[in-house]
Amino acid sequence: MIVDTMKVYVAVVEQRNFSRAAELLHLSQPGVSQHIRNLEQEFGVQLIHRSPKHVKLTEAGEILYKHAKEMIARYEAAREDIGLLRDEVTGSLRIGASFTIGEYILPRIVASFARQYPSVDVQVTVANTEQIAQSVRANELDIGLVEGKIEYTDLQLGTPFMEDEMVLVVPPNHSFASMPTIEPRMLHDEVWVLREQGSGTRAYSDQFMSDLKLHIKRSYVFNSSQSVKEAVMAGLGIAMLSYWVIRKEQEHGDLRLVHVKGKSVKRAFHILQDNNASATMAMTMFIDQVRHFQMR
């Protein structure tokens, strides 16, 4: 179907890379390349300048990208309208989530949604809060689920759908492990394991340390909460992480949760949308699913 080829083309353009597009679409890289060659043969022009690191559109490629996006949107709208005739929610849904939500909460939401709406094709992207916001702005994602603060006026940060608490965690052999509560001054000169800049978790960790005027002796930076958690369990340092990230390890004794006297860090998870985007039925049903979801 031509719309499938157009989806491959749009993915290559937006990912700026054949291998990333292949991974996103669960196709082989040769398969993606064949789709692009077929399009170039169909139109009789080169659409993409290829290089080992990235792709660049020709003038014809820019024109096709614009029309391909419109074609895909019209196709999805047609699928949705026809589905409504059968009282069925159809179409596709591109969901983005920050790492904490994407790795520990979103899979359960998507599983629940898929059971109720099996005809909706769901594509999930997990990245940090800033990257998710940029992808929603660029119309590469329909919905974002984030925990960080968003500064873009063209994005709408919806009502919180879940509460979260950032907690201080240490390995079982750390001197704090046997102390249910510590004084803030005891955190001076500790080695910290942090998320990267742009992460919502990093923003809250930085604010926590700034509020307590902590001196950071040394830090290690990882680009996922799972990696931070593993590093703490390996004894690399201490970290501030979402309770949802560490609750199983705490229950099993692999990590210790330590309270800091007079300091708690609460936050909320939000639904993120483009102010100017129109909501499909699939988007509306998914947002409703998120708002009524209860984590157990």
Tab-separated table of C-alpha atoms in Angstrom:
chain	number	residue	atom	x	y	z
A	1	MET	CA	0.000	0.000	0.000
A	2	ILE	CA	1.398	3.418	-0.988
A	3	VAL	CA	0.575	4.923	2.415
A	4	ASP	CA	2.940	2.397	4.052
A	5	THR	CA	5.745	3.563	1.775
A	6	MET	CA	4.920	7.170	2.640
A	7	LYS	CA	5.127	6.315	6.341
A	8	VAL	CA	8.591	4.855	5.769
A	9	TYR	CA	9.639	7.985	3.869
A	10	VAL	CA	8.380	10.306	6.615
A	11	ALA	CA	10.163	8.214	9.261
A	12	VAL	CA	13.472	8.448	7.371
A	13	VAL	CA	13.084	12.212	7.015
A	14	GLU	CA	12.148	12.805	10.653
A	15	GLN	CA	14.705	10.392	12.105
A	16	ARG	CA	17.355	11.726	9.662
A	17	ASN	CA	18.770	8.229	9.509
A	18	PHE	CA	17.850	4.970	7.740
A	19	SER	CA	18.774	2.662	10.623
A	20	ARG	CA	16.813	4.687	13.214
A	21	ALA	CA	13.783	4.716	10.902
A	22	ALA	CA	14.089	0.945	10.458
A	23	GLU	CA	14.250	0.436	14.218
A	24	LEU	CA	11.261	2.720	14.774
A	25	LEU	CA	9.134	0.897	12.194
A	26	HIS	CA	10.389	-2.600	13.096
A	27	LEU	CA	11.694	-3.107	9.556
A	28	SER	CA	15.077	-4.155	8.200
A	29	GLN	CA	17.359	-1.380	6.963
A	30	PRO	CA	17.475	-2.912	3.444
A	31	GLY	CA	13.669	-2.925	3.488
A	32	VAL	CA	13.583	0.784	4.329
A	33	SER	CA	16.125	1.529	1.594
A	34	GLN	CA	13.996	-0.377	-0.925
A	35	HIS	CA	10.933	1.730	-0.064
A	36	ILE	CA	12.930	4.913	-0.733
A	37	ARG	CA	14.342	3.553	-4.009
A	38	ASN	CA	10.819	2.629	-5.124
A	39	LEU	CA	9.648	6.190	-4.460
A	40	GLU	CA	12.579	7.687	-6.361
A	41	GLN	CA	11.865	5.384	-9.312
A	42	GLU	CA	8.161	6.259	-9.147
A	43	PHE	CA	8.814	10.018	-9.324
A	44	GLY	CA	11.937	9.828	-11.473
A	45	VAL	CA	13.983	12.100	-9.191
A	46	GLN	CA	16.377	11.805	-6.286
A	47	LEU	CA	14.561	12.555	-3.034
A	48	ILE	CA	17.333	12.140	-0.484
A	49	HIS	CA	21.072	12.861	-0.394
A	50	ARG	CA	22.559	9.969	1.551
A	51	SER	CA	25.619	10.055	3.813
A	52	PRO	CA	26.911	7.648	6.487
A	53	LYS	CA	25.742	9.919	9.323
A	54	HIS	CA	22.512	11.519	8.137
A	55	VAL	CA	20.177	12.192	5.225
A	56	LYS	CA	19.387	15.511	3.555
A	57	LEU	CA	16.337	16.190	1.404
A	58	THR	CA	16.524	17.417	-2.160
A	59	GLU	CA	14.052	20.069	-3.304
A	60	ALA	CA	11.808	17.299	-4.647
A	61	GLY	CA	12.214	15.476	-1.343
A	62	GLU	CA	10.950	18.500	0.578
A	63	ILE	CA	7.855	18.683	-1.644
A	64	LEU	CA	7.123	14.991	-1.216
A	65	TYR	CA	7.593	15.174	2.567
A	66	LYS	CA	4.899	17.853	2.826
A	67	HIS	CA	2.423	15.867	0.716
A	68	ALA	CA	3.311	12.568	2.403
A	69	LYS	CA	2.408	14.032	5.799
A	70	GLU	CA	-0.929	15.230	4.403
A	71	MET	CA	-1.616	11.860	2.777
A	72	ILE	CA	-0.933	9.956	6.004
A	73	ALA	CA	-3.135	12.346	7.994
A	74	ARG	CA	-6.011	11.933	5.519
A	75	TYR	CA	-5.614	8.166	5.497
A	76	GLU	CA	-5.727	8.014	9.302
A	77	ALA	CA	-8.771	10.316	9.336
A	78	ALA	CA	-10.503	8.023	6.833
A	79	ARG	CA	-9.679	4.964	8.949
A	80	GLU	CA	-11.106	6.681	11.993
A	81	ASP	CA	-14.304	7.814	10.240
A	82	ILE	CA	-14.919	4.356	8.783
A	83	GLY	CA	-14.191	2.803	12.167
A	84	LEU	CA	-16.827	5.017	13.754
A	85	LEU	CA	-19.406	3.562	11.358
A	86	ARG	CA	-18.665	0.196	12.990
A	87	ASP	CA	-18.473	1.706	16.483
A	88	GLU	CA	-14.760	0.905	16.421
A	89	VAL	CA	-11.823	3.150	17.359
A	90	THR	CA	-9.089	2.748	14.738
A	91	GLY	CA	-6.079	4.618	13.405
A	92	SER	CA	-2.581	5.072	14.765
A	93	LEU	CA	-1.224	6.747	17.869
A	94	ARG	CA	2.315	8.047	18.428
A	95	ILE	CA	2.979	8.267	22.149
A	96	GLY	CA	6.115	9.689	23.729
A	97	ALA	CA	7.102	9.369	27.365
A	98	SER	CA	9.971	10.465	29.547
A	99	PHE	CA	12.108	7.604	30.844
A	100	THR	CA	10.518	7.200	34.275
A	101	ILE	CA	7.016	6.993	32.800
A	102	GLY	CA	8.027	5.124	29.651
A	103	GLU	CA	9.978	2.400	31.427
A	104	TYR	CA	7.856	1.832	34.525
A	105	ILE	CA	4.283	3.074	33.963
A	106	LEU	CA	3.404	3.455	30.275
A	107	PRO	CA	3.667	-0.252	29.334
A	108	ARG	CA	0.764	-1.048	31.685
A	109	ILE	CA	-1.307	1.843	30.321
A	110	VAL	CA	-0.700	0.755	26.721
A	111	ALA	CA	-1.543	-2.872	27.565
A	112	SER	CA	-4.849	-1.778	29.108
A	113	PHE	CA	-5.582	0.494	26.127
A	114	ALA	CA	-4.737	-2.248	23.610
A	115	ARG	CA	-7.153	-4.680	25.242
A	116	GLN	CA	-9.953	-2.138	24.913
A	117	TYR	CA	-9.017	-0.750	21.471
A	118	PRO	CA	-7.189	-3.523	19.579
A	119	SER	CA	-7.592	-1.820	16.177
A	120	VAL	CA	-5.411	1.172	17.120
A	121	ASP	CA	-1.768	0.907	16.063
A	122	VAL	CA	0.383	2.271	18.906
A	123	GLN	CA	3.966	3.448	18.506
A	124	VAL	CA	5.904	4.388	21.655
A	125	THR	CA	9.001	6.580	21.921
A	126	VAL	CA	10.916	6.880	25.206
A	127	ALA	CA	13.298	9.817	25.685
A	128	ASN	CA	13.947	12.573	28.209
A	129	THR	CA	11.377	15.289	28.898
A	130	GLU	CA	13.013	17.900	26.656
A	131	GLN	CA	13.272	15.494	23.717
A	132	ILE	CA	9.629	14.457	24.097
A	133	ALA	CA	8.543	18.110	24.157
A	134	GLN	CA	10.518	18.841	20.983
A	135	SER	CA	8.989	15.825	19.221
A	136	VAL	CA	5.447	16.901	20.142
A	137	ARG	CA	6.221	20.395	18.814
A	138	ALA	CA	7.549	18.925	15.565
A	139	ASN	CA	4.400	16.770	15.156
A	140	GLU	CA	6.516	13.632	15.411
A	141	LEU	CA	4.409	12.571	18.415
A	142	ASP	CA	0.677	12.944	19.081
A	143	ILE	CA	0.892	12.854	22.882
A	144	GLY	CA	3.668	13.154	25.445
A	145	LEU	CA	3.670	11.925	29.032
A	146	VAL	CA	6.258	13.818	31.054
A	147	GLU	CA	7.345	14.638	34.588
A	148	GLY	CA	9.463	17.720	33.971
A	149	LYS	CA	8.667	21.393	33.585
A	150	ILE	CA	7.867	22.615	30.069
A	151	GLU	CA	8.645	26.173	28.967
A	152	TYR	CA	7.067	26.148	25.485
A	153	THR	CA	3.958	28.301	25.070
A	154	ASP	CA	2.767	26.282	22.056
A	155	LEU	CA	2.468	23.147	24.183
A	156	GLN	CA	-0.328	22.358	26.597
A	157	LEU	CA	0.597	20.683	29.882
A	158	GLY	CA	-2.602	18.978	30.965
A	159	THR	CA	-4.012	18.139	34.370
A	160	PRO	CA	-1.714	15.795	36.346
A	161	PHE	CA	-2.670	12.141	35.899
A	162	MET	CA	-0.440	10.666	38.621
A	163	GLU	CA	1.476	11.831	41.679
A	164	ASP	CA	5.092	10.871	42.253
A	165	GLU	CA	7.755	11.350	44.893
A	166	MET	CA	11.479	11.700	44.296
A	167	VAL	CA	13.357	9.687	46.918
A	168	LEU	CA	16.983	9.415	48.001
A	169	VAL	CA	18.350	5.909	47.457
A	170	VAL	CA	21.627	4.316	48.563
A	171	PRO	CA	23.156	0.827	48.222
A	172	PRO	CA	22.614	-1.584	51.149
A	173	ASN	CA	26.235	-1.268	52.333
A	174	HIS	CA	26.178	2.553	52.473
A	175	SER	CA	26.554	4.262	55.855
A	176	PHE	CA	23.086	5.836	55.400
A	177	ALA	CA	21.411	2.457	54.789
A	178	SER	CA	20.657	1.835	58.463
A	179	MET	CA	19.408	5.391	59.033
A	180	PRO	CA	15.729	5.950	58.186
A	181	THR	CA	16.282	9.735	58.384
A	182	ILE	CA	19.421	11.836	57.911
A	183	GLU	CA	20.294	15.501	58.371
A	184	PRO	CA	20.782	17.527	55.156
A	185	ARG	CA	24.366	18.416	56.173
A	186	MET	CA	25.267	14.713	56.008
A	187	LEU	CA	24.889	14.811	52.221
A	188	HIS	CA	27.870	17.126	51.722
A	189	ASP	CA	30.728	15.533	49.771
A	190	GLU	CA	28.691	12.483	48.729
A	191	VAL	CA	29.229	11.009	45.263
A	192	TRP	CA	26.047	11.361	43.187
A	193	VAL	CA	24.692	9.379	40.259
A	194	LEU	CA	22.643	11.704	38.058
A	195	ARG	CA	20.500	11.750	34.931
A	196	GLU	CA	21.522	13.901	31.965
A	197	GLN	CA	20.563	17.559	31.433
A	198	GLY	CA	17.107	17.810	29.843
A	199	SER	CA	15.741	15.023	32.019
A	200	GLY	CA	12.871	15.824	34.383
A	201	THR	CA	14.531	13.669	37.040
A	202	ARG	CA	17.750	15.693	36.664
A	203	ALA	CA	15.855	18.979	37.033
A	204	TYR	CA	14.315	17.844	40.312
A	205	SER	CA	17.644	16.458	41.556
A	206	ASP	CA	19.377	19.760	40.782
A	207	GLN	CA	16.643	21.691	42.580
A	208	PHE	CA	16.940	19.387	45.606
A	209	MET	CA	20.698	19.931	45.833
A	210	SER	CA	20.354	23.670	45.257
A	211	ASP	CA	17.735	24.003	48.007
A	212	LEU	CA	20.050	22.255	50.463
A	213	LYS	CA	23.138	24.136	49.184
A	214	LEU	CA	24.981	20.859	48.765
A	215	HIS	CA	28.582	20.653	47.652
A	216	ILE	CA	28.930	17.898	45.056
A	217	LYS	CA	32.245	16.137	45.480
A	218	ARG	CA	31.890	14.029	42.359
A	219	SER	CA	29.119	12.844	40.065
A	220	TYR	CA	28.448	10.314	37.331
A	221	VAL	CA	25.863	10.937	34.611
A	222	PHE	CA	23.704	8.309	32.899
A	223	ASN	CA	20.958	8.826	30.324
A	224	SER	CA	18.313	6.519	31.803
A	225	SER	CA	16.813	5.937	35.235
A	226	GLN	CA	17.447	2.210	34.890
A	227	SER	CA	21.180	2.882	34.454
A	228	VAL	CA	21.216	5.250	37.433
A	229	LYS	CA	19.505	2.600	39.558
A	230	GLU	CA	21.963	-0.098	38.495
A	231	ALA	CA	24.902	2.223	39.222
A	232	VAL	CA	23.641	2.901	42.746
A	233	MET	CA	23.168	-0.821	43.398
A	234	ALA	CA	26.751	-1.338	42.182
A	235	GLY	CA	27.970	1.119	44.824
A	236	LEU	CA	28.908	3.976	42.508
A	237	GLY	CA	27.094	6.627	44.558
A	238	ILE	CA	23.702	7.847	45.767
A	239	ALA	CA	20.805	9.192	43.702
A	240	MET	CA	17.421	10.890	43.662
A	241	LEU	CA	14.955	8.745	41.730
A	242	SER	CA	11.229	8.337	41.320
A	243	TYR	CA	9.636	5.998	43.835
A	244	TRP	CA	8.108	4.086	40.893
A	245	VAL	CA	11.629	3.368	39.617
A	246	ILE	CA	12.989	1.844	42.830
A	247	ARG	CA	10.002	0.332	44.624
A	248	LYS	CA	10.741	-3.299	43.641
A	249	GLU	CA	14.425	-2.982	44.564
A	250	GLN	CA	13.461	-1.469	47.896
A	251	GLU	CA	11.059	-4.340	48.594
A	252	HIS	CA	13.768	-6.887	47.718
A	253	GLY	CA	16.434	-5.130	49.799
A	254	ASP	CA	18.661	-4.212	46.842
A	255	LEU	CA	18.322	-0.480	47.585
A	256	ARG	CA	17.631	1.519	50.722
A	257	LEU	CA	15.312	4.521	50.774
A	258	VAL	CA	16.578	7.313	53.049
A	259	HIS	CA	14.491	10.283	54.206
A	260	VAL	CA	16.145	13.697	54.479
A	261	LYS	CA	14.919	15.605	57.515
A	262	GLY	CA	12.603	18.473	56.594
A	263	LYS	CA	12.810	17.806	52.854
A	264	SER	CA	10.487	15.960	50.498
A	265	VAL	CA	10.234	16.269	46.730
A	266	LYS	CA	6.772	15.714	45.253
A	267	ARG	CA	5.975	16.014	41.575
A	268	ALA	CA	3.252	15.126	39.101
A	269	PHE	CA	3.110	13.377	35.745
A	270	HIS	CA	1.367	15.346	32.979
A	271	ILE	CA	-0.118	14.774	29.539
A	272	LEU	CA	1.562	16.982	26.930
A	273	GLN	CA	-0.095	18.074	23.670
A	274	ASP	CA	0.398	20.607	20.909
A	275	ASN	CA	-2.041	23.514	21.371
A	276	ASN	CA	-2.770	23.605	17.635
A	277	ALA	CA	-3.203	19.871	17.023
A	278	SER	CA	-6.652	18.383	16.535
A	279	ALA	CA	-7.408	15.296	18.611
A	280	THR	CA	-8.371	12.056	16.890
A	281	MET	CA	-10.749	9.604	18.533
A	282	ALA	CA	-7.779	7.345	19.335
A	283	MET	CA	-6.032	10.238	21.103
A	284	THR	CA	-9.172	11.116	23.054
A	285	MET	CA	-9.689	7.521	24.197
A	286	PHE	CA	-6.031	7.138	25.169
A	287	ILE	CA	-6.034	10.353	27.207
A	288	ASP	CA	-9.159	9.140	28.985
A	289	GLN	CA	-7.393	5.836	29.688
A	290	VAL	CA	-4.376	7.659	31.146
A	291	ARG	CA	-6.492	9.865	33.402
A	292	HIS	CA	-8.347	6.886	34.868
A	293	PHE	CA	-5.354	4.567	35.149
A	294	GLN	CA	-4.328	3.456	38.635
A	295	MET	CA	-0.862	2.047	39.239
A	296	ARG	CA	-0.681	-0.977	41.504
